[in-house]
Short mmCIF file of C-alpha atoms in Angstrom, two decimals:
data_model
loop_
_atom_site.label_atom_id
_atom_site.label_comp_id
_atom_site.label_asym_id
_atom_site.label_seq_id
_atom_site.Cartn_x
_atom_site.Cartn_y
_atom_site.Cartn_z
CA MET E 866 46.03 25.65 3.22
CA LYS E 867 43.57 25.28 0.35
CA ASN E 868 43.31 21.50 0.92
CA LEU E 869 42.71 22.10 4.62
CA PHE E 870 39.93 24.56 3.80
CA LEU E 871 38.30 22.12 1.37
CA SER E 872 38.54 19.28 3.87
CA SER E 873 36.91 21.41 6.56
CA PHE E 874 34.20 22.52 4.14
CA PHE E 875 33.28 18.98 3.07
CA PHE E 876 33.44 17.76 6.67
CA SER E 877 31.05 20.54 7.74
CA LEU E 878 28.78 19.81 4.78
CA SER E 879 28.74 16.08 5.59
CA PHE E 880 27.99 16.79 9.23
CA LEU E 881 25.16 19.14 8.25
CA MET E 882 23.66 16.54 5.91
CA MET E 883 23.92 13.86 8.59
CA ALA E 884 22.25 16.17 11.12
CA GLN E 885 19.37 16.88 8.74
CA THR E 886 17.73 13.48 8.92
CA GLY E 887 14.38 12.47 10.24
CA LYS E 888 13.75 9.72 12.75
CA VAL E 889 11.63 6.60 12.62
CA TYR E 890 10.29 4.71 15.62
CA ASP E 891 8.68 1.45 14.51
CA ASN E 892 7.67 -0.29 17.74
CA LEU E 893 5.60 2.25 19.65
CA THR E 894 2.41 1.25 21.46
CA MET E 895 -0.83 2.72 22.73
CA LYS E 896 -3.69 1.25 24.76
CA SER E 897 -6.99 0.64 22.96
CA GLU E 898 -10.11 0.33 25.07
CA ILE E 899 -12.18 -0.44 21.96
CA LEU E 900 -10.00 -3.40 20.94
CA ASN E 901 -9.04 -4.24 24.52
CA MET E 902 -5.35 -4.58 23.74
CA GLU E 903 -2.11 -2.72 23.16
CA ARG E 904 -1.76 -1.51 19.59
CA LYS E 905 1.53 -0.89 17.81
CA PHE E 906 2.34 1.91 15.41
CA ALA E 907 5.37 3.38 13.68
CA ILE E 908 6.04 7.07 13.18
CA TYR E 909 8.32 9.17 11.01
CA LEU E 910 9.37 12.56 12.42
CA PRO E 911 10.86 15.05 9.92
CA PRO E 912 14.45 16.36 10.14
CA ASP E 913 13.54 19.63 11.89
CA TYR E 914 11.06 18.16 14.39
CA GLU E 915 13.41 18.21 17.39
CA THR E 916 14.85 21.67 16.65
CA SER E 917 11.59 23.52 15.99
CA GLN E 918 8.55 24.46 18.03
CA ARG E 919 6.11 24.32 15.12
CA ASP E 920 3.19 21.98 14.52
CA TYR E 921 3.24 19.70 11.47
CA PRO E 922 0.83 18.26 8.93
CA VAL E 923 0.30 14.51 9.14
CA LEU E 924 0.02 11.60 6.72
CA TYR E 925 -1.59 8.35 7.86
CA LEU E 926 0.18 5.71 5.76
CA LEU E 927 -1.46 2.26 5.75
CA HIS E 928 0.30 -1.03 5.09
CA GLY E 929 -0.91 -3.98 3.04
CA SER E 930 -2.10 -7.47 3.90
CA GLY E 931 0.60 -9.59 5.51
CA ASP E 932 2.61 -6.60 6.71
CA ASN E 933 2.36 -4.58 9.90
CA GLN E 934 3.42 -1.13 11.07
CA THR E 935 7.02 -1.86 10.02
CA GLY E 936 6.18 -2.48 6.35
CA TRP E 937 6.59 1.08 5.14
CA VAL E 938 9.70 1.40 7.32
CA GLN E 939 11.51 -1.78 6.27
CA PHE E 940 10.35 -2.28 2.68
CA GLY E 941 8.94 1.14 1.79
CA GLU E 942 12.05 2.99 3.05
CA ILE E 943 9.99 5.85 4.43
CA LEU E 944 12.99 7.41 6.22
CA ARG E 945 15.18 7.66 3.12
CA ILE E 946 12.40 8.69 0.74
CA ALA E 947 10.72 11.24 3.03
CA ASP E 948 14.04 12.79 4.09
CA LYS E 949 15.11 13.16 0.46
CA ALA E 950 11.78 14.70 -0.62
CA ILE E 951 11.77 17.17 2.28
CA LEU E 952 15.43 18.18 1.94
CA GLU E 953 15.07 18.64 -1.84
CA GLY E 954 11.90 20.70 -1.39
CA SER E 955 9.50 18.45 -3.32
CA ALA E 956 7.57 17.75 -0.10
CA THR E 957 6.95 19.81 2.99
CA SER E 958 8.01 18.67 6.46
CA MET E 959 5.37 16.31 7.81
CA ILE E 960 4.78 13.56 10.32
CA VAL E 961 3.94 10.11 8.92
CA VAL E 962 1.97 7.66 11.09
CA MET E 963 1.94 3.96 10.20
CA PRO E 964 -0.49 1.92 12.33
CA ASP E 965 -0.52 -1.86 12.72
CA ALA E 966 -3.63 -3.51 11.23
CA ASP E 967 -2.43 -7.12 11.46
CA THR E 968 -2.85 -7.95 15.14
CA GLY E 969 -5.99 -9.60 16.53
CA GLN E 970 -7.62 -9.48 13.12
CA ARG E 971 -6.30 -8.32 9.77
CA GLY E 972 -7.78 -5.23 8.15
CA TYR E 973 -8.84 -1.62 8.65
CA PHE E 974 -12.59 -2.09 9.08
CA ASN E 975 -15.08 -3.20 11.71
CA SER E 976 -16.23 -6.81 11.44
CA ILE E 977 -19.71 -7.49 10.12
CA SER E 978 -20.75 -8.75 13.58
CA GLY E 979 -19.39 -5.66 15.33
CA ASP E 980 -17.21 -7.64 17.75
CA TRP E 981 -13.99 -6.28 16.13
CA ARG E 982 -14.00 -2.51 15.66
CA TYR E 983 -10.70 -1.48 14.07
CA GLU E 984 -12.21 1.43 12.14
CA ASP E 985 -13.75 2.80 15.34
CA PHE E 986 -10.36 2.42 17.03
CA PHE E 987 -8.64 4.33 14.22
CA PHE E 988 -10.91 7.38 14.37
CA GLN E 989 -11.91 7.42 18.03
CA GLU E 990 -8.61 6.42 19.67
CA LEU E 991 -5.60 6.33 17.35
CA MET E 992 -6.03 9.70 15.65
CA PRO E 993 -6.81 11.63 18.86
CA PHE E 994 -3.90 9.93 20.63
CA ILE E 995 -1.40 10.69 17.85
CA GLU E 996 -2.59 14.26 17.37
CA ASN E 997 -2.33 15.01 21.08
CA GLU E 998 0.96 13.17 21.66
CA TYR E 999 2.83 14.84 18.77
CA ARG E 1000 2.93 18.42 17.46
CA ILE E 1001 0.36 17.98 14.73
CA ARG E 1002 -1.92 20.50 13.08
CA LYS E 1003 -5.43 19.17 13.59
CA ASP E 1004 -7.27 20.85 10.72
CA LYS E 1005 -8.56 18.80 7.78
CA ARG E 1006 -6.30 20.73 5.43
CA TYR E 1007 -3.21 19.38 7.18
CA ARG E 1008 -4.27 15.71 7.28
CA ALA E 1009 -3.91 13.09 4.52
CA VAL E 1010 -4.31 9.33 4.18
CA ALA E 1011 -2.57 6.91 1.83
CA GLY E 1012 -1.87 3.21 1.66
CA LEU E 1013 -1.05 0.24 -0.51
CA SER E 1014 -3.17 -2.80 -1.40
CA MET E 1015 -5.29 -3.55 1.70
CA GLY E 1016 -4.12 -0.18 3.01
CA GLY E 1017 -5.10 1.42 -0.28
CA GLY E 1018 -8.59 0.09 0.30
CA GLY E 1019 -8.44 1.56 3.79
CA ALA E 1020 -7.36 4.94 2.39
CA PHE E 1021 -10.21 4.84 -0.14
CA VAL E 1022 -12.94 3.98 2.36
CA TYR E 1023 -11.67 6.22 5.17
CA ALA E 1024 -11.59 9.28 2.91
CA LEU E 1025 -14.91 8.42 1.26
CA ARG E 1026 -16.53 7.92 4.65
CA HIS E 1027 -14.87 10.95 6.29
CA PRO E 1028 -14.27 13.64 3.66
CA GLU E 1029 -14.43 16.20 6.47
CA LEU E 1030 -11.19 14.83 7.94
CA PHE E 1031 -8.78 14.46 5.00
CA SER E 1032 -7.55 16.99 2.46
CA SER E 1033 -5.95 14.32 0.25
CA ALA E 1034 -6.19 10.57 -0.22
CA CYS E 1035 -3.71 8.44 -2.16
CA PRO E 1036 -4.69 4.78 -2.67
CA LEU E 1037 -1.89 2.74 -4.26
CA SER E 1038 -2.66 -0.60 -5.94
CA ALA E 1039 -5.79 -0.53 -3.83
CA SER E 1040 -8.05 -3.38 -2.90
CA CYS E 1041 -11.36 -1.75 -3.83
CA GLY E 1042 -13.63 -4.20 -1.98
CA PRO E 1043 -16.50 -6.03 -3.69
CA LEU E 1044 -17.13 -4.61 -7.16
CA SER E 1045 -20.77 -5.78 -7.21
CA MET E 1046 -23.24 -7.71 -5.06
CA GLU E 1047 -22.36 -10.82 -7.07
CA ASP E 1048 -18.73 -10.22 -6.13
CA MET E 1049 -19.74 -10.51 -2.46
CA ASP E 1050 -19.78 -14.30 -2.88
CA ARG E 1051 -16.03 -14.46 -2.33
CA TYR E 1052 -16.45 -12.49 0.91
CA LYS E 1053 -19.19 -14.76 2.28
CA SER E 1054 -16.68 -17.57 2.77
CA ARG E 1055 -14.85 -15.56 5.41
CA GLU E 1056 -15.32 -16.92 8.91
CA GLU E 1057 -16.74 -13.70 10.33
CA MET E 1058 -19.52 -13.72 7.70
CA ASN E 1059 -20.69 -17.31 8.20
CA ASN E 1060 -23.84 -16.31 10.08
CA ALA E 1061 -24.50 -12.98 8.37
CA THR E 1062 -28.01 -12.35 7.04
CA ASP E 1063 -28.70 -11.16 3.49
CA GLU E 1064 -29.45 -7.70 4.87
CA GLU E 1065 -26.11 -7.61 6.70
CA ILE E 1066 -24.28 -8.75 3.57
CA GLU E 1067 -25.91 -6.01 1.51
CA ALA E 1068 -25.13 -3.40 4.17
CA TYR E 1069 -21.50 -4.56 4.26
CA TYR E 1070 -21.28 -4.24 0.47
CA LYS E 1071 -22.61 -0.69 0.49
CA LYS E 1072 -20.15 0.34 3.24
CA HIS E 1073 -17.05 -1.32 1.76
CA SER E 1074 -17.40 -1.26 -2.01
CA VAL E 1075 -15.36 1.68 -3.24
CA LEU E 1076 -17.17 1.51 -6.59
CA TYR E 1077 -20.60 1.68 -4.92
CA MET E 1078 -19.54 4.55 -2.68
CA VAL E 1079 -18.15 6.54 -5.62
CA LYS E 1080 -21.30 5.92 -7.70
CA ASN E 1081 -23.45 7.21 -4.84
CA MET E 1082 -21.27 10.08 -3.67
CA PRO E 1083 -23.32 13.19 -2.82
CA ASP E 1084 -22.62 16.18 -5.04
CA GLU E 1085 -21.37 18.28 -2.13
CA GLN E 1086 -18.59 15.74 -1.45
CA LYS E 1087 -17.23 15.47 -4.98
CA LYS E 1088 -14.55 18.12 -4.46
CA ALA E 1089 -14.04 17.62 -0.75
CA VAL E 1090 -10.96 15.37 -1.10
CA ARG E 1091 -8.01 15.56 -3.50
CA TRP E 1092 -7.53 12.08 -5.00
CA PHE E 1093 -4.34 10.47 -6.32
CA ILE E 1094 -4.85 6.88 -7.51
CA ASP E 1095 -1.92 4.79 -8.74
CA CYS E 1096 -1.89 1.16 -9.92
CA GLY E 1097 0.54 -0.82 -12.07
CA ASP E 1098 -0.53 -2.19 -15.44
CA ASP E 1099 0.41 -5.73 -14.35
CA ASP E 1100 -1.27 -5.52 -10.95
CA PHE E 1101 -3.95 -8.12 -10.18
CA LEU E 1102 -6.02 -5.29 -8.63
CA TYR E 1103 -5.90 -3.22 -11.82
CA GLU E 1104 -9.55 -3.88 -12.76
CA GLY E 1105 -11.02 -2.42 -9.58
CA ASN E 1106 -8.84 0.69 -9.71
CA SER E 1107 -9.69 1.22 -13.39
CA LEU E 1108 -13.43 0.90 -12.74
CA VAL E 1109 -13.22 3.40 -9.88
CA HIS E 1110 -11.33 5.82 -12.15
CA ILE E 1111 -13.99 5.46 -14.87
CA GLU E 1112 -16.80 6.00 -12.35
CA MET E 1113 -15.06 9.08 -10.98
CA ARG E 1114 -14.84 10.45 -14.51
CA LYS E 1115 -18.54 9.78 -15.09
CA ASN E 1116 -19.46 11.51 -11.84
CA ASN E 1117 -17.15 14.49 -12.43
CA ILE E 1118 -15.08 13.75 -9.34
CA PRO E 1119 -11.67 15.45 -9.75
CA HIS E 1120 -8.77 13.03 -9.34
CA GLU E 1121 -5.33 12.09 -10.58
CA TYR E 1122 -5.11 8.55 -12.01
CA ARG E 1123 -1.74 7.02 -12.83
CA VAL E 1124 -0.89 3.71 -14.47
CA ARG E 1125 2.78 2.82 -14.72
CA ASN E 1126 4.71 -0.25 -15.78
CA GLY E 1127 4.78 -2.65 -12.85
CA GLY E 1128 2.95 -5.04 -10.61
CA HIS E 1129 1.99 -5.52 -6.99
CA THR E 1130 5.50 -4.94 -5.64
CA TRP E 1131 7.47 -2.80 -3.24
CA THR E 1132 9.58 -1.62 -6.16
CA TYR E 1133 6.42 -0.02 -7.57
CA TRP E 1134 5.29 1.50 -4.27
CA ARG E 1135 8.72 2.92 -3.43
CA GLU E 1136 8.56 4.78 -6.74
CA SER E 1137 5.03 5.99 -5.91
CA LEU E 1138 5.85 7.34 -2.46
CA PRO E 1139 7.78 10.49 -3.51
CA VAL E 1140 4.88 11.43 -5.82
CA VAL E 1141 2.41 10.89 -2.98
CA LEU E 1142 4.43 13.10 -0.64
CA SER E 1143 4.58 15.85 -3.25
CA PHE E 1144 0.85 15.55 -4.05
CA ILE E 1145 -0.31 15.86 -0.45
CA SER E 1146 2.12 18.69 0.16
CA ASP E 1147 0.24 20.75 -2.41
CA ALA E 1148 -2.74 20.78 -0.03
CA PHE E 1149 -0.53 21.38 3.01
CA HIS E 1150 0.87 24.45 1.24
CA GLN E 1151 -1.04 27.45 -0.02
CA TYR E 1152 -1.48 26.27 -3.60
#
């Protein structure tokens, strides 16, 4: 009788644990008028999404160069890591949106010529679509952005450009853009910049250099976003992240800066993700 009771208990426990899992859809699409094409995105829905009537905070999680909307699903293991963090209580239930920035043209920004407007698409079409299609809380406090490498650069620039929209930003191993005007030389070789004038090059630098934007951040924005910056000590992007950290210190911009053993790898970013989920949950909660 005792064995039967134990068997029933563990069966019920296993069933409950299996039932408490989120869902990932990695091949969803939406129509973009700005880009004149269908755009793909992936989404993570937390374990209680289908059984509740509540609205959820949202994290926009950006992939790196060479990946697409499936990167954080396939290699970043968002389903396993987010489920574990939520069920253990280290992160609150949230929706995670992973857009594709590798179709048509790679990257999260508008082109210098203005004929490719991914950043406009993100803010004018993607975010409104997602936040109307799913049960999402639309206040700044309940919205965060994070990303790795190219997506880390996107997270940096998006939150620096729109501090009114994001409560937290978590760039991981971020590409910080040109570190100086001299550093723009390596950008000038890109096809879309072949015919750019000196004025356009300078304007591009000022809009996409994380270091420049941090140096020139208005005082009223310095506490507008909670920052978590993480980069491995063997990462080839370590210099830019370190310089941004130093500039934030000089300008009294509150932030968390973490350097761990590791390089530009998914092993590193999978270890970062639970910390990111916990960090942004602090803003989603009443802390």
